[in-house]
C-alpha cells in the first residue's frame, strides 16, 4: 500500500492495482472566500492519471469541493456513506456508490469500509490484504467523548492492528477566534482551543496505537485582515506530533508520528518522499499568499439592494421564531453590519417587543454586533447549508460592547436567525444552581463532554 498526502484532507491510497482519493480540495478557496489551502497542495500525482474512486467523508466545503472534483480526469466513482444526504451536491459530479455502515466493498484488490461517527462525519478503513489504513479526517477529534470512546472501542475490535492512522486536529469553527470582547486575549484564547484539539489528536493515537500516525485535515489559512493572526496557532505553534512526544513518551518506540507536508509519500515502511511540516508564522503566510490575501479582503462593490433583501428575510425569520426570541431575559440592542457597506440592521428587544430596523452604521451603540458579508448572510437565510460559511468557515465576527454583555450570550440570538431551525426545535436551557452543579460533576466524572462553544469556558482575559 502506498499513501501520498496531497494537502489538507486529500490522500491518495494506492494498492493492488487500484486507488482511492479522499476529500480533494486544491482549486481556489472554500466557504466563500474564507478558507485557503496552506501549505499549498501537491496534486500532480492525482491529476496525471485517472483515479477510479473518490471518497467524500462529509459535506463541508473543504471535503466536498465541486470545483476541485471537476479538475480530475473523468471516469471516477464517488464513495459515500448511505447516512449522508449529499444527493444534490453530487448528482452532477460523478456516479455515486453508497456504502451502508459496516458494509465491506471490494474495489478490485483493496477493500473499504465507511463508518458514520457523529454530526454527519464518517471515517474510512482501507485494506489491501497486508496493510490497514484508517482515514479519520474530522470524524474523531471533535466528536463528543461518548461517541469518540465508542468508535475507538469499535475500531480496536474490528481492526486490532492499524498500520496508518490519518486523523484531523483542526477547530473547523468560527469559535472562538471570531469574537471580539474588551479585555479578551485573542492569541491566548486561540492557543487554548488549538491545544485542546492537539491533545485530543495525541490521545486518539495513544488509544489506537497505530504503527504510523499522521495529523492532517487542518491545512487552512484564514486571510481576512482581522483573522490572519489566527494562523499562528495552527501553523506556528506546537504541533500535534510534538504534543504526543511530550505526553506519551512511553509510546514513542511503538508509534511513529510523522508531521507530513503536501507531497509526502509512504509505501509499506519506506518513506518514498520525505516532506515534513515546519512551523510558519502568520507574517510568512501573508507574504507567500499575497494574491490570495488581496482576494480575501476584496468586498465590493456590493449593491445596497441586498440589504433590503436580507432585511425582509430576517424579518420573516423573526416572525417565525418570535414566540421563542421574546423569552430571552432582559433587553438588548443587536446590530448586523455588512462589510463594504455603510448600512446596518439593528434588532432591538424591549420587553416582549422585537423591532428590526435599517440605519447607517454607528460604532459602539449596540450590545453585540454581527459583522459579515451581505451575500453570506443571504445564503444562510436561503439555503440549507448556507450558515456553514458563517459558523464553520469563519465568515462572521461578533463584537461585544463589554464583557458583561458577552456573559449574556447575545450572539446566540443572532445565530438562531442565521440557521435553518424551526420553533419546535428550540428550548431555553435551564441554568439553576442544581443544574450547574450536575454539569460540573458529570464533566469531572467523564460522563459529559466539554462544551466546545462556551465563551465562559474558552475565553482568556488579559
CSV table of C-alpha atoms in Angstrom, one decimal:
chain,number,residue,atom,x,y,z
A,1,UNK,CA,0.0,0.0,0.0
A,2,UNK,CA,1.3,3.4,-1.0
A,3,UNK,CA,-0.2,6.6,0.5
A,4,UNK,CA,0.5,10.1,-0.8
A,5,UNK,CA,-0.6,13.2,1.1
A,6,UNK,CA,-1.7,15.9,-1.3
A,7,UNK,CA,-2.7,18.6,1.2
A,8,UNK,CA,-5.3,19.3,3.8
A,9,UNK,CA,-7.6,16.2,3.8
A,10,UNK,CA,-6.6,14.8,0.4
A,11,UNK,CA,-5.0,11.4,0.5
A,12,UNK,CA,-4.2,9.1,-2.4
A,13,UNK,CA,-4.1,5.5,-1.4
A,14,UNK,CA,-2.9,3.0,-4.0
A,15,UNK,CA,-2.6,-0.8,-3.8
A,16,UNK,CA,-3.4,-4.0,-5.6
A,17,UNK,CA,-3.9,-2.2,-8.9
A,18,UNK,CA,-6.5,0.3,-7.8
A,19,UNK,CA,-6.6,3.7,-6.0
A,20,UNK,CA,-8.8,5.8,-3.7
A,21,UNK,CA,-8.5,9.6,-3.4
A,22,UNK,CA,-10.1,11.2,-0.4
A,23,UNK,CA,-11.6,14.7,0.0
A,24,UNK,CA,-9.8,16.5,-2.7
A,25,UNK,CA,-9.5,20.3,-2.4
A,26,UNK,CA,-6.9,22.3,-4.2
A,27,UNK,CA,-8.7,24.7,-6.6
A,28,UNK,CA,-9.5,28.1,-5.0
A,29,UNK,CA,-10.9,28.9,-1.6
A,30,UNK,CA,-13.9,27.3,0.2
A,31,UNK,CA,-16.6,28.7,2.5
A,32,UNK,CA,-16.9,31.6,0.2
A,33,UNK,CA,-13.5,33.4,0.3
A,34,UNK,CA,-12.8,32.4,3.9
A,35,UNK,CA,-10.6,29.3,3.8
A,36,UNK,CA,-7.5,28.9,1.6
A,37,UNK,CA,-5.3,25.8,1.4
A,38,UNK,CA,-2.0,26.2,3.2
A,39,UNK,CA,0.6,24.8,2.8
A,40,UNK,CA,0.0,24.7,-0.9
A,41,UNK,CA,-1.2,21.3,-2.1
A,42,UNK,CA,0.7,19.0,-4.4
A,43,UNK,CA,-2.0,17.5,-6.6
A,44,UNK,CA,0.1,16.5,-9.6
A,45,UNK,CA,0.0,12.8,-8.9
A,46,UNK,CA,-3.8,12.8,-8.8
A,47,UNK,CA,-4.2,14.9,-11.9
A,48,UNK,CA,-1.7,12.9,-14.0
A,49,UNK,CA,-3.9,9.7,-14.1
A,50,UNK,CA,-7.5,8.5,-13.9
A,51,UNK,CA,-8.4,7.9,-10.3
A,52,UNK,CA,-11.1,5.1,-10.1
A,53,UNK,CA,-12.5,6.0,-6.7
A,54,UNK,CA,-13.0,9.2,-4.7
A,55,UNK,CA,-14.2,9.1,-1.1
A,56,UNK,CA,-16.1,12.0,0.3
A,57,UNK,CA,-16.2,11.9,4.1
A,58,UNK,CA,-18.8,14.6,4.7
A,59,UNK,CA,-20.4,17.6,3.2
A,60,UNK,CA,-18.2,20.5,4.5
A,61,UNK,CA,-16.8,22.6,1.6
A,62,UNK,CA,-13.2,21.7,2.4
A,63,UNK,CA,-14.0,18.0,1.9
A,64,UNK,CA,-16.7,18.2,-0.8
A,65,UNK,CA,-15.3,20.8,-3.2
A,66,UNK,CA,-17.0,20.5,-6.6
A,67,UNK,CA,-14.6,22.9,-8.3
A,68,UNK,CA,-11.7,20.6,-7.4
A,69,UNK,CA,-13.6,17.4,-8.4
A,70,UNK,CA,-14.0,18.9,-11.8
A,71,UNK,CA,-10.3,19.0,-12.2
A,72,UNK,CA,-10.0,15.2,-12.0
A,73,UNK,CA,-10.0,13.1,-15.1
A,74,UNK,CA,-13.5,11.7,-15.8
A,75,UNK,CA,-14.5,8.2,-15.1
A,76,UNK,CA,-14.2,8.1,-11.3
A,77,UNK,CA,-16.8,6.8,-8.9
A,78,UNK,CA,-17.7,8.6,-5.7
A,79,UNK,CA,-17.7,6.6,-2.4
A,80,UNK,CA,-20.2,8.0,0.1
A,81,UNK,CA,-21.9,6.7,3.3
A,82,UNK,CA,-25.6,5.9,3.0
A,83,UNK,CA,-26.0,8.0,6.1
A,84,UNK,CA,-25.1,11.3,4.3
A,85,UNK,CA,-27.6,13.4,2.4
A,86,UNK,CA,-25.4,14.7,-0.4
A,87,UNK,CA,-27.6,13.9,-3.4
A,88,UNK,CA,-28.0,17.5,-4.6
A,89,UNK,CA,-24.3,18.2,-4.2
A,90,UNK,CA,-23.0,15.1,-6.0
A,91,UNK,CA,-25.7,14.5,-8.7
A,92,UNK,CA,-23.9,16.3,-11.5
A,93,UNK,CA,-20.4,15.4,-10.5
A,94,UNK,CA,-20.0,11.6,-11.0
A,95,UNK,CA,-21.6,8.3,-10.3
A,96,UNK,CA,-22.1,7.6,-6.6
A,97,UNK,CA,-21.7,4.3,-4.8
A,98,UNK,CA,-23.2,4.4,-1.3
A,99,UNK,CA,-21.8,2.2,1.4
A,100,UNK,CA,-24.0,1.1,4.3
A,101,UNK,CA,-22.5,1.2,7.8
A,102,UNK,CA,-20.1,-1.8,8.3
A,103,UNK,CA,-20.5,-2.8,4.6
A,104,UNK,CA,-17.2,-4.1,3.2
A,105,UNK,CA,-16.7,-3.3,-0.5
A,106,UNK,CA,-14.0,-4.9,-2.7
A,107,UNK,CA,-12.7,-2.4,-5.1
A,108,UNK,CA,-10.6,-4.9,-7.0
A,109,UNK,CA,-7.8,-5.8,-4.6
A,110,UNK,CA,-8.5,-3.3,-1.9
A,111,UNK,CA,-11.4,-3.3,0.5
A,112,UNK,CA,-13.0,-0.2,2.0
A,113,UNK,CA,-15.5,0.4,4.8
A,114,UNK,CA,-17.1,3.7,5.6
A,115,UNK,CA,-18.3,4.3,9.2
A,116,UNK,CA,-20.6,7.1,10.3
A,117,UNK,CA,-19.5,8.7,13.6
A,118,UNK,CA,-21.1,12.0,14.6
A,119,UNK,CA,-22.6,15.1,13.1
A,120,UNK,CA,-22.6,13.7,9.5
A,121,UNK,CA,-18.9,12.8,9.7
A,122,UNK,CA,-17.6,9.5,8.5
A,123,UNK,CA,-14.2,7.6,8.5
A,124,UNK,CA,-12.9,5.1,6.0
A,125,UNK,CA,-10.9,1.9,6.6
A,126,UNK,CA,-8.8,0.7,3.7
A,127,UNK,CA,-7.1,-2.7,3.5
A,128,UNK,CA,-5.0,-4.2,0.7
A,129,UNK,CA,-4.6,-7.6,2.3
A,130,UNK,CA,-1.4,-6.7,4.0
A,131,UNK,CA,-1.8,-3.2,5.4
A,132,UNK,CA,-4.7,-1.3,7.0
A,133,UNK,CA,-5.2,2.5,6.8
A,134,UNK,CA,-7.7,4.4,8.8
A,135,UNK,CA,-8.7,7.8,7.4
A,136,UNK,CA,-10.4,9.5,10.3
A,137,UNK,CA,-10.3,13.1,8.8
A,138,UNK,CA,-12.7,15.2,11.0
A,139,UNK,CA,-14.6,12.2,12.4
A,140,UNK,CA,-12.9,11.6,15.7
A,141,UNK,CA,-11.1,14.6,17.3
A,142,UNK,CA,-14.2,16.8,17.6
A,143,UNK,CA,-16.7,14.1,18.5
A,144,UNK,CA,-18.4,14.1,21.9
A,145,UNK,CA,-16.5,11.9,24.4
A,146,UNK,CA,-19.1,9.2,24.5
A,147,UNK,CA,-19.1,8.9,20.7
A,148,UNK,CA,-15.3,9.0,20.5
A,149,UNK,CA,-14.9,6.3,23.1
A,150,UNK,CA,-17.5,4.1,21.4
A,151,UNK,CA,-15.8,4.5,17.9
A,152,UNK,CA,-12.4,3.8,19.3
A,153,UNK,CA,-13.7,0.6,21.0
A,154,UNK,CA,-15.3,-0.5,17.8
A,155,UNK,CA,-12.1,0.3,15.8
A,156,UNK,CA,-9.9,-1.7,18.1
A,157,UNK,CA,-12.2,-4.7,17.8
A,158,UNK,CA,-12.6,-4.5,14.1
A,159,UNK,CA,-9.0,-3.5,13.3
A,160,UNK,CA,-6.7,-4.8,16.0
A,161,UNK,CA,-3.6,-3.6,14.1
A,162,UNK,CA,-3.7,-0.3,12.3
A,163,UNK,CA,-0.7,0.5,10.1
A,164,UNK,CA,-1.5,4.1,9.2
A,165,UNK,CA,-3.8,6.4,11.1
A,166,UNK,CA,-4.6,9.8,9.5
A,167,UNK,CA,-6.5,11.9,11.9
A,168,UNK,CA,-7.7,15.5,11.9
A,169,UNK,CA,-6.9,18.1,14.6
A,170,UNK,CA,-8.4,21.4,13.3
A,171,UNK,CA,-11.0,23.5,15.0
A,172,UNK,CA,-13.2,24.0,11.9
A,173,UNK,CA,-15.3,26.7,13.5
A,174,UNK,CA,-15.6,30.4,13.8
A,175,UNK,CA,-15.4,29.9,17.6
A,176,UNK,CA,-13.6,31.4,19.5
A,177,UNK,CA,-11.4,33.5,17.1
A,178,UNK,CA,-14.3,35.5,15.6
A,179,UNK,CA,-15.3,37.0,18.9
A,180,UNK,CA,-14.1,40.5,20.0
A,181,UNK,CA,-14.6,41.2,23.7
A,182,UNK,CA,-12.9,44.0,25.6
A,183,UNK,CA,-10.1,42.5,27.6
A,184,UNK,CA,-10.0,39.2,25.6
A,185,UNK,CA,-6.6,37.9,24.8
A,186,UNK,CA,-7.2,36.7,21.3
A,187,UNK,CA,-4.0,34.7,20.9
A,188,UNK,CA,-4.1,33.0,24.3
A,189,UNK,CA,-7.7,32.1,23.7
A,190,UNK,CA,-7.0,30.6,20.2
A,191,UNK,CA,-4.0,28.8,21.7
A,192,UNK,CA,-6.1,27.2,24.4
A,193,UNK,CA,-8.6,26.0,21.8
A,194,UNK,CA,-6.0,24.6,19.4
A,195,UNK,CA,-4.1,22.9,22.2
A,196,UNK,CA,-7.2,21.1,23.2
A,197,UNK,CA,-7.5,19.6,19.7
A,198,UNK,CA,-3.8,18.8,19.5
A,199,UNK,CA,-4.1,16.9,22.8
A,200,UNK,CA,-7.2,15.2,21.5
A,201,UNK,CA,-5.2,14.0,18.5
A,202,UNK,CA,-2.4,12.7,20.7
A,203,UNK,CA,-4.9,10.9,23.0
A,204,UNK,CA,-6.6,9.2,20.0
A,205,UNK,CA,-3.2,8.0,18.7
A,206,UNK,CA,-2.3,6.7,22.2
A,207,UNK,CA,-5.6,4.7,22.4
A,208,UNK,CA,-5.4,3.2,18.9
A,209,UNK,CA,-1.6,2.7,18.8
A,210,UNK,CA,-1.1,2.6,15.0
A,211,UNK,CA,2.3,1.9,13.6
A,212,UNK,CA,2.3,5.3,11.9
A,213,UNK,CA,0.2,8.3,12.9
A,214,UNK,CA,-0.3,11.5,10.8
A,215,UNK,CA,-2.0,14.8,11.7
A,216,UNK,CA,-3.8,16.3,8.7
A,217,UNK,CA,-7.0,18.0,7.5
A,218,UNK,CA,-6.1,21.3,9.1
A,219,UNK,CA,-4.1,22.8,6.2
A,220,UNK,CA,-6.1,26.0,6.2
A,221,UNK,CA,-5.2,29.7,6.2
A,222,UNK,CA,-7.6,32.5,7.2
A,223,UNK,CA,-6.6,35.5,5.1
A,224,UNK,CA,-9.1,38.2,6.1
A,225,UNK,CA,-7.2,41.1,7.7
A,226,UNK,CA,-8.9,40.7,11.1
A,227,UNK,CA,-8.3,36.9,11.2
A,228,UNK,CA,-4.9,36.4,9.6
A,229,UNK,CA,-3.3,36.5,13.1
A,230,UNK,CA,-5.1,33.2,14.0
A,231,UNK,CA,-2.9,31.2,11.6
A,232,UNK,CA,-0.1,31.4,14.2
A,233,UNK,CA,-1.8,28.9,16.5
A,234,UNK,CA,-2.1,26.2,13.8
A,235,UNK,CA,1.0,26.8,11.7
A,236,UNK,CA,3.4,28.5,14.0
A,237,UNK,CA,2.9,26.8,17.4
A,238,UNK,CA,3.4,23.4,19.0
A,239,UNK,CA,2.3,20.7,16.6
A,240,UNK,CA,0.2,17.6,17.4
A,241,UNK,CA,3.2,15.2,16.9
A,242,UNK,CA,5.1,17.3,19.5
A,243,UNK,CA,2.3,17.0,22.0
A,244,UNK,CA,2.4,13.2,21.5
A,245,UNK,CA,6.1,13.0,22.0
A,246,UNK,CA,5.8,15.1,25.2
A,247,UNK,CA,2.8,13.5,26.8
A,248,UNK,CA,3.1,9.9,25.6
A,249,UNK,CA,6.9,9.4,25.5
A,250,UNK,CA,6.4,5.8,26.6
A,251,UNK,CA,4.9,5.0,23.2
A,252,UNK,CA,7.5,6.8,21.1
A,253,UNK,CA,9.1,3.5,20.1
A,254,UNK,CA,5.8,1.7,19.3
A,255,UNK,CA,4.2,4.5,17.4
A,256,UNK,CA,5.9,6.6,14.7
A,257,UNK,CA,4.3,10.1,14.5
A,258,UNK,CA,5.1,12.0,11.3
A,259,UNK,CA,4.0,15.6,10.5
A,260,UNK,CA,3.6,15.4,6.7
A,261,UNK,CA,3.8,18.2,4.2
A,262,UNK,CA,2.0,18.0,0.9
A,263,UNK,CA,3.8,15.6,-1.4
A,264,UNK,CA,4.8,13.2,1.5
A,265,UNK,CA,4.5,9.6,0.5
A,266,UNK,CA,5.0,6.3,2.3
A,267,UNK,CA,4.9,2.8,0.8
A,268,UNK,CA,4.9,-0.1,3.3
A,269,UNK,CA,7.5,1.0,5.8
A,270,UNK,CA,9.5,3.0,3.3
A,271,UNK,CA,9.1,6.8,3.1
A,272,UNK,CA,9.5,7.5,-0.6
A,273,UNK,CA,9.1,11.3,-0.4
A,274,UNK,CA,10.0,12.7,2.9
A,275,UNK,CA,8.4,16.1,3.1
A,276,UNK,CA,7.6,17.4,6.6
A,277,UNK,CA,5.8,20.3,8.1
A,278,UNK,CA,7.7,23.2,9.7
A,279,UNK,CA,6.5,26.0,11.9
A,280,UNK,CA,5.4,29.0,9.9
A,281,UNK,CA,4.3,32.4,11.3
A,282,UNK,CA,1.3,34.5,10.1
A,283,UNK,CA,3.6,37.1,8.5
A,284,UNK,CA,5.3,34.5,6.4
A,285,UNK,CA,2.0,33.0,5.3
A,286,UNK,CA,0.7,36.5,4.3
A,287,UNK,CA,3.9,37.2,2.3
A,288,UNK,CA,3.7,33.9,0.5
A,289,UNK,CA,0.0,34.3,-0.3
A,290,UNK,CA,-0.2,38.0,-1.3
A,291,UNK,CA,-2.7,37.5,-4.1
A,292,UNK,CA,-5.0,35.3,-2.0
A,293,UNK,CA,-4.9,37.9,0.8
A,294,UNK,CA,-6.0,40.6,-1.7
A,295,UNK,CA,-8.9,38.4,-2.9
A,296,UNK,CA,-9.9,37.5,0.6
A,297,UNK,CA,-10.2,41.2,1.5
A,298,UNK,CA,-12.0,42.4,-1.6
A,299,UNK,CA,-15.6,43.2,-0.5
A,300,UNK,CA,-17.0,45.2,-3.3
A,301,UNK,CA,-18.8,46.6,-5.0
A,302,UNK,CA,-21.9,45.4,-3.0
A,303,UNK,CA,-25.3,46.6,-4.2
A,304,UNK,CA,-27.3,48.2,-1.3
A,305,UNK,CA,-30.4,46.4,-2.6
A,306,UNK,CA,-29.0,43.2,-1.0
A,307,UNK,CA,-29.6,44.8,2.4
A,308,UNK,CA,-33.3,45.2,1.6
A,309,UNK,CA,-33.5,41.5,0.7
A,310,UNK,CA,-31.7,40.4,3.8
A,311,UNK,CA,-33.9,42.6,6.0
A,312,UNK,CA,-37.0,41.0,4.5
A,313,UNK,CA,-35.6,37.5,5.1
A,314,UNK,CA,-34.6,38.3,8.6
A,315,UNK,CA,-38.0,39.8,9.4
A,316,UNK,CA,-39.6,36.7,8.2
A,317,UNK,CA,-37.4,34.6,10.4
A,318,UNK,CA,-38.0,36.8,13.4
A,319,UNK,CA,-41.8,36.4,12.8
A,320,UNK,CA,-41.4,32.6,12.7
A,321,UNK,CA,-39.3,32.5,15.9
A,322,UNK,CA,-40.9,35.4,17.8
A,323,UNK,CA,-42.5,33.2,20.4
A,324,UNK,CA,-39.1,31.9,21.4
A,325,UNK,CA,-37.0,35.1,20.9
A,326,UNK,CA,-39.2,37.1,23.2
A,327,UNK,CA,-38.4,34.7,26.1
A,328,UNK,CA,-34.8,36.0,26.3
A,329,UNK,CA,-34.3,37.5,29.7
A,330,UNK,CA,-33.9,41.3,29.6
A,331,UNK,CA,-33.5,43.8,26.8
A,332,UNK,CA,-30.8,44.2,24.2
A,333,UNK,CA,-29.7,46.0,21.0
A,334,UNK,CA,-28.0,43.8,18.4
A,335,UNK,CA,-26.6,45.2,15.2
A,336,UNK,CA,-25.7,43.5,11.9
A,337,UNK,CA,-23.0,45.3,10.0
A,338,UNK,CA,-22.1,44.4,6.4
A,339,UNK,CA,-18.6,44.5,5.0
A,340,UNK,CA,-18.2,47.1,2.3
A,341,UNK,CA,-21.5,48.9,3.1
A,342,UNK,CA,-22.4,51.8,5.4
A,343,UNK,CA,-25.9,50.4,6.0
A,344,UNK,CA,-26.6,48.2,9.0
A,345,UNK,CA,-29.6,46.4,10.5
A,346,UNK,CA,-30.5,46.8,14.2
A,347,UNK,CA,-32.6,44.4,16.2
A,348,UNK,CA,-34.0,45.8,19.4
A,349,UNK,CA,-35.7,43.8,22.1
A,350,UNK,CA,-37.7,45.8,24.6
A,351,UNK,CA,-39.7,43.6,26.9
A,352,UNK,CA,-41.6,41.3,24.6
A,353,UNK,CA,-41.3,43.6,21.6
A,354,UNK,CA,-38.8,42.9,18.8
A,355,UNK,CA,-38.1,45.5,16.2
A,356,UNK,CA,-35.8,45.2,13.2
A,357,UNK,CA,-34.8,48.5,11.5
A,358,UNK,CA,-32.3,49.7,8.9
A,359,UNK,CA,-29.9,52.5,9.7
A,360,UNK,CA,-26.5,53.9,8.9
A,361,UNK,CA,-23.6,52.1,10.7
A,362,UNK,CA,-22.8,53.6,14.1
A,363,UNK,CA,-19.9,52.1,16.1
A,364,UNK,CA,-20.3,51.2,19.8
A,365,UNK,CA,-24.0,51.7,20.3
A,366,UNK,CA,-25.1,48.0,20.1
A,367,UNK,CA,-24.6,45.5,22.9
A,368,UNK,CA,-23.4,43.0,20.3
A,369,UNK,CA,-22.7,43.5,16.6
A,370,UNK,CA,-22.5,40.8,13.9
A,371,UNK,CA,-20.1,41.6,11.1
A,372,UNK,CA,-20.3,39.6,7.9
A,373,UNK,CA,-20.7,39.9,4.1
A,374,UNK,CA,-24.2,40.6,3.0
A,375,UNK,CA,-24.3,37.7,0.5
A,376,UNK,CA,-23.0,35.3,3.2
A,377,UNK,CA,-26.0,36.1,5.4
A,378,UNK,CA,-28.3,35.9,2.4
A,379,UNK,CA,-27.0,32.4,1.7
A,380,UNK,CA,-27.5,31.4,5.3
A,381,UNK,CA,-31.1,32.6,5.1
A,382,UNK,CA,-32.0,31.0,1.8
A,383,UNK,CA,-30.1,27.6,1.7
A,384,UNK,CA,-30.0,24.6,3.9
A,385,UNK,CA,-26.2,24.7,4.5
A,386,UNK,CA,-25.5,28.4,3.8
A,387,UNK,CA,-24.9,29.0,7.5
A,388,UNK,CA,-21.7,26.9,7.3
A,389,UNK,CA,-19.9,29.8,5.6
A,390,UNK,CA,-20.6,31.8,8.7
A,391,UNK,CA,-20.1,29.4,11.5
A,392,UNK,CA,-17.7,26.8,10.1
A,393,UNK,CA,-15.9,28.9,7.6
A,394,UNK,CA,-15.4,31.9,10.0
A,395,UNK,CA,-17.4,34.2,7.7
A,396,UNK,CA,-18.7,36.2,10.7
A,397,UNK,CA,-17.4,38.2,13.6
A,398,UNK,CA,-19.2,39.1,16.8
A,399,UNK,CA,-18.2,42.3,18.6
A,400,UNK,CA,-19.3,42.8,22.1
A,401,UNK,CA,-19.6,46.2,23.8
A,402,UNK,CA,-18.3,44.8,27.0
A,403,UNK,CA,-17.6,41.5,28.8
A,404,UNK,CA,-20.9,41.7,30.7
A,405,UNK,CA,-22.9,41.6,27.5
A,406,UNK,CA,-20.8,38.6,26.4
A,407,UNK,CA,-21.8,36.7,29.5
A,408,UNK,CA,-25.4,37.1,28.4
A,409,UNK,CA,-24.5,35.1,25.2
A,410,UNK,CA,-26.4,37.6,23.0
A,411,UNK,CA,-24.6,36.2,19.9
A,412,UNK,CA,-26.7,33.1,20.2
A,413,UNK,CA,-29.9,35.1,19.4
A,414,UNK,CA,-28.3,36.3,16.2
A,415,UNK,CA,-27.0,32.8,15.3
A,416,UNK,CA,-30.6,31.4,15.6
A,417,UNK,CA,-31.7,33.8,12.9
A,418,UNK,CA,-29.0,32.6,10.5
A,419,UNK,CA,-29.5,28.9,11.0
A,420,UNK,CA,-32.1,26.6,9.4
A,421,UNK,CA,-34.0,25.9,12.6
A,422,UNK,CA,-37.7,25.9,13.5
A,423,UNK,CA,-39.7,27.0,16.5
A,424,UNK,CA,-40.4,23.4,17.5
A,425,UNK,CA,-36.7,22.7,17.9
A,426,UNK,CA,-36.0,25.5,20.4
A,427,UNK,CA,-35.9,25.4,24.1
A,428,UNK,CA,-34.2,27.7,26.6
A,429,UNK,CA,-31.7,25.8,28.8
A,430,UNK,CA,-32.4,25.9,32.5
A,431,UNK,CA,-29.4,27.2,34.4
A,432,UNK,CA,-30.3,26.8,38.0
A,433,UNK,CA,-27.6,26.2,40.7
A,434,UNK,CA,-28.6,22.5,40.8
A,435,UNK,CA,-28.2,22.0,37.0
A,436,UNK,CA,-24.8,23.8,37.0
A,437,UNK,CA,-23.5,21.6,39.8
A,438,UNK,CA,-24.7,18.5,38.0
A,439,UNK,CA,-22.9,19.6,34.8
A,440,UNK,CA,-19.6,20.1,36.7
A,441,UNK,CA,-19.9,16.7,38.4
A,442,UNK,CA,-20.7,15.0,35.1
A,443,UNK,CA,-17.6,16.6,33.4
A,444,UNK,CA,-15.3,15.6,36.3
A,445,UNK,CA,-16.6,12.1,36.2
A,446,UNK,CA,-16.2,11.9,32.4
A,447,UNK,CA,-19.9,11.5,31.7
A,448,UNK,CA,-20.3,14.7,29.7
A,449,UNK,CA,-18.1,16.3,27.0
A,450,UNK,CA,-16.7,19.7,27.4
A,451,UNK,CA,-18.9,22.4,25.8
A,452,UNK,CA,-16.8,23.4,22.8
A,453,UNK,CA,-18.7,26.6,22.2
A,454,UNK,CA,-18.9,28.2,25.6
A,455,UNK,CA,-17.4,31.7,25.9
A,456,UNK,CA,-17.1,31.3,29.6
A,457,UNK,CA,-15.1,28.1,29.2
A,458,UNK,CA,-12.7,29.2,26.5
A,459,UNK,CA,-12.0,32.9,26.5
A,460,UNK,CA,-8.8,34.0,28.2
A,461,UNK,CA,-8.8,37.6,29.5
A,462,UNK,CA,-5.8,39.7,29.9
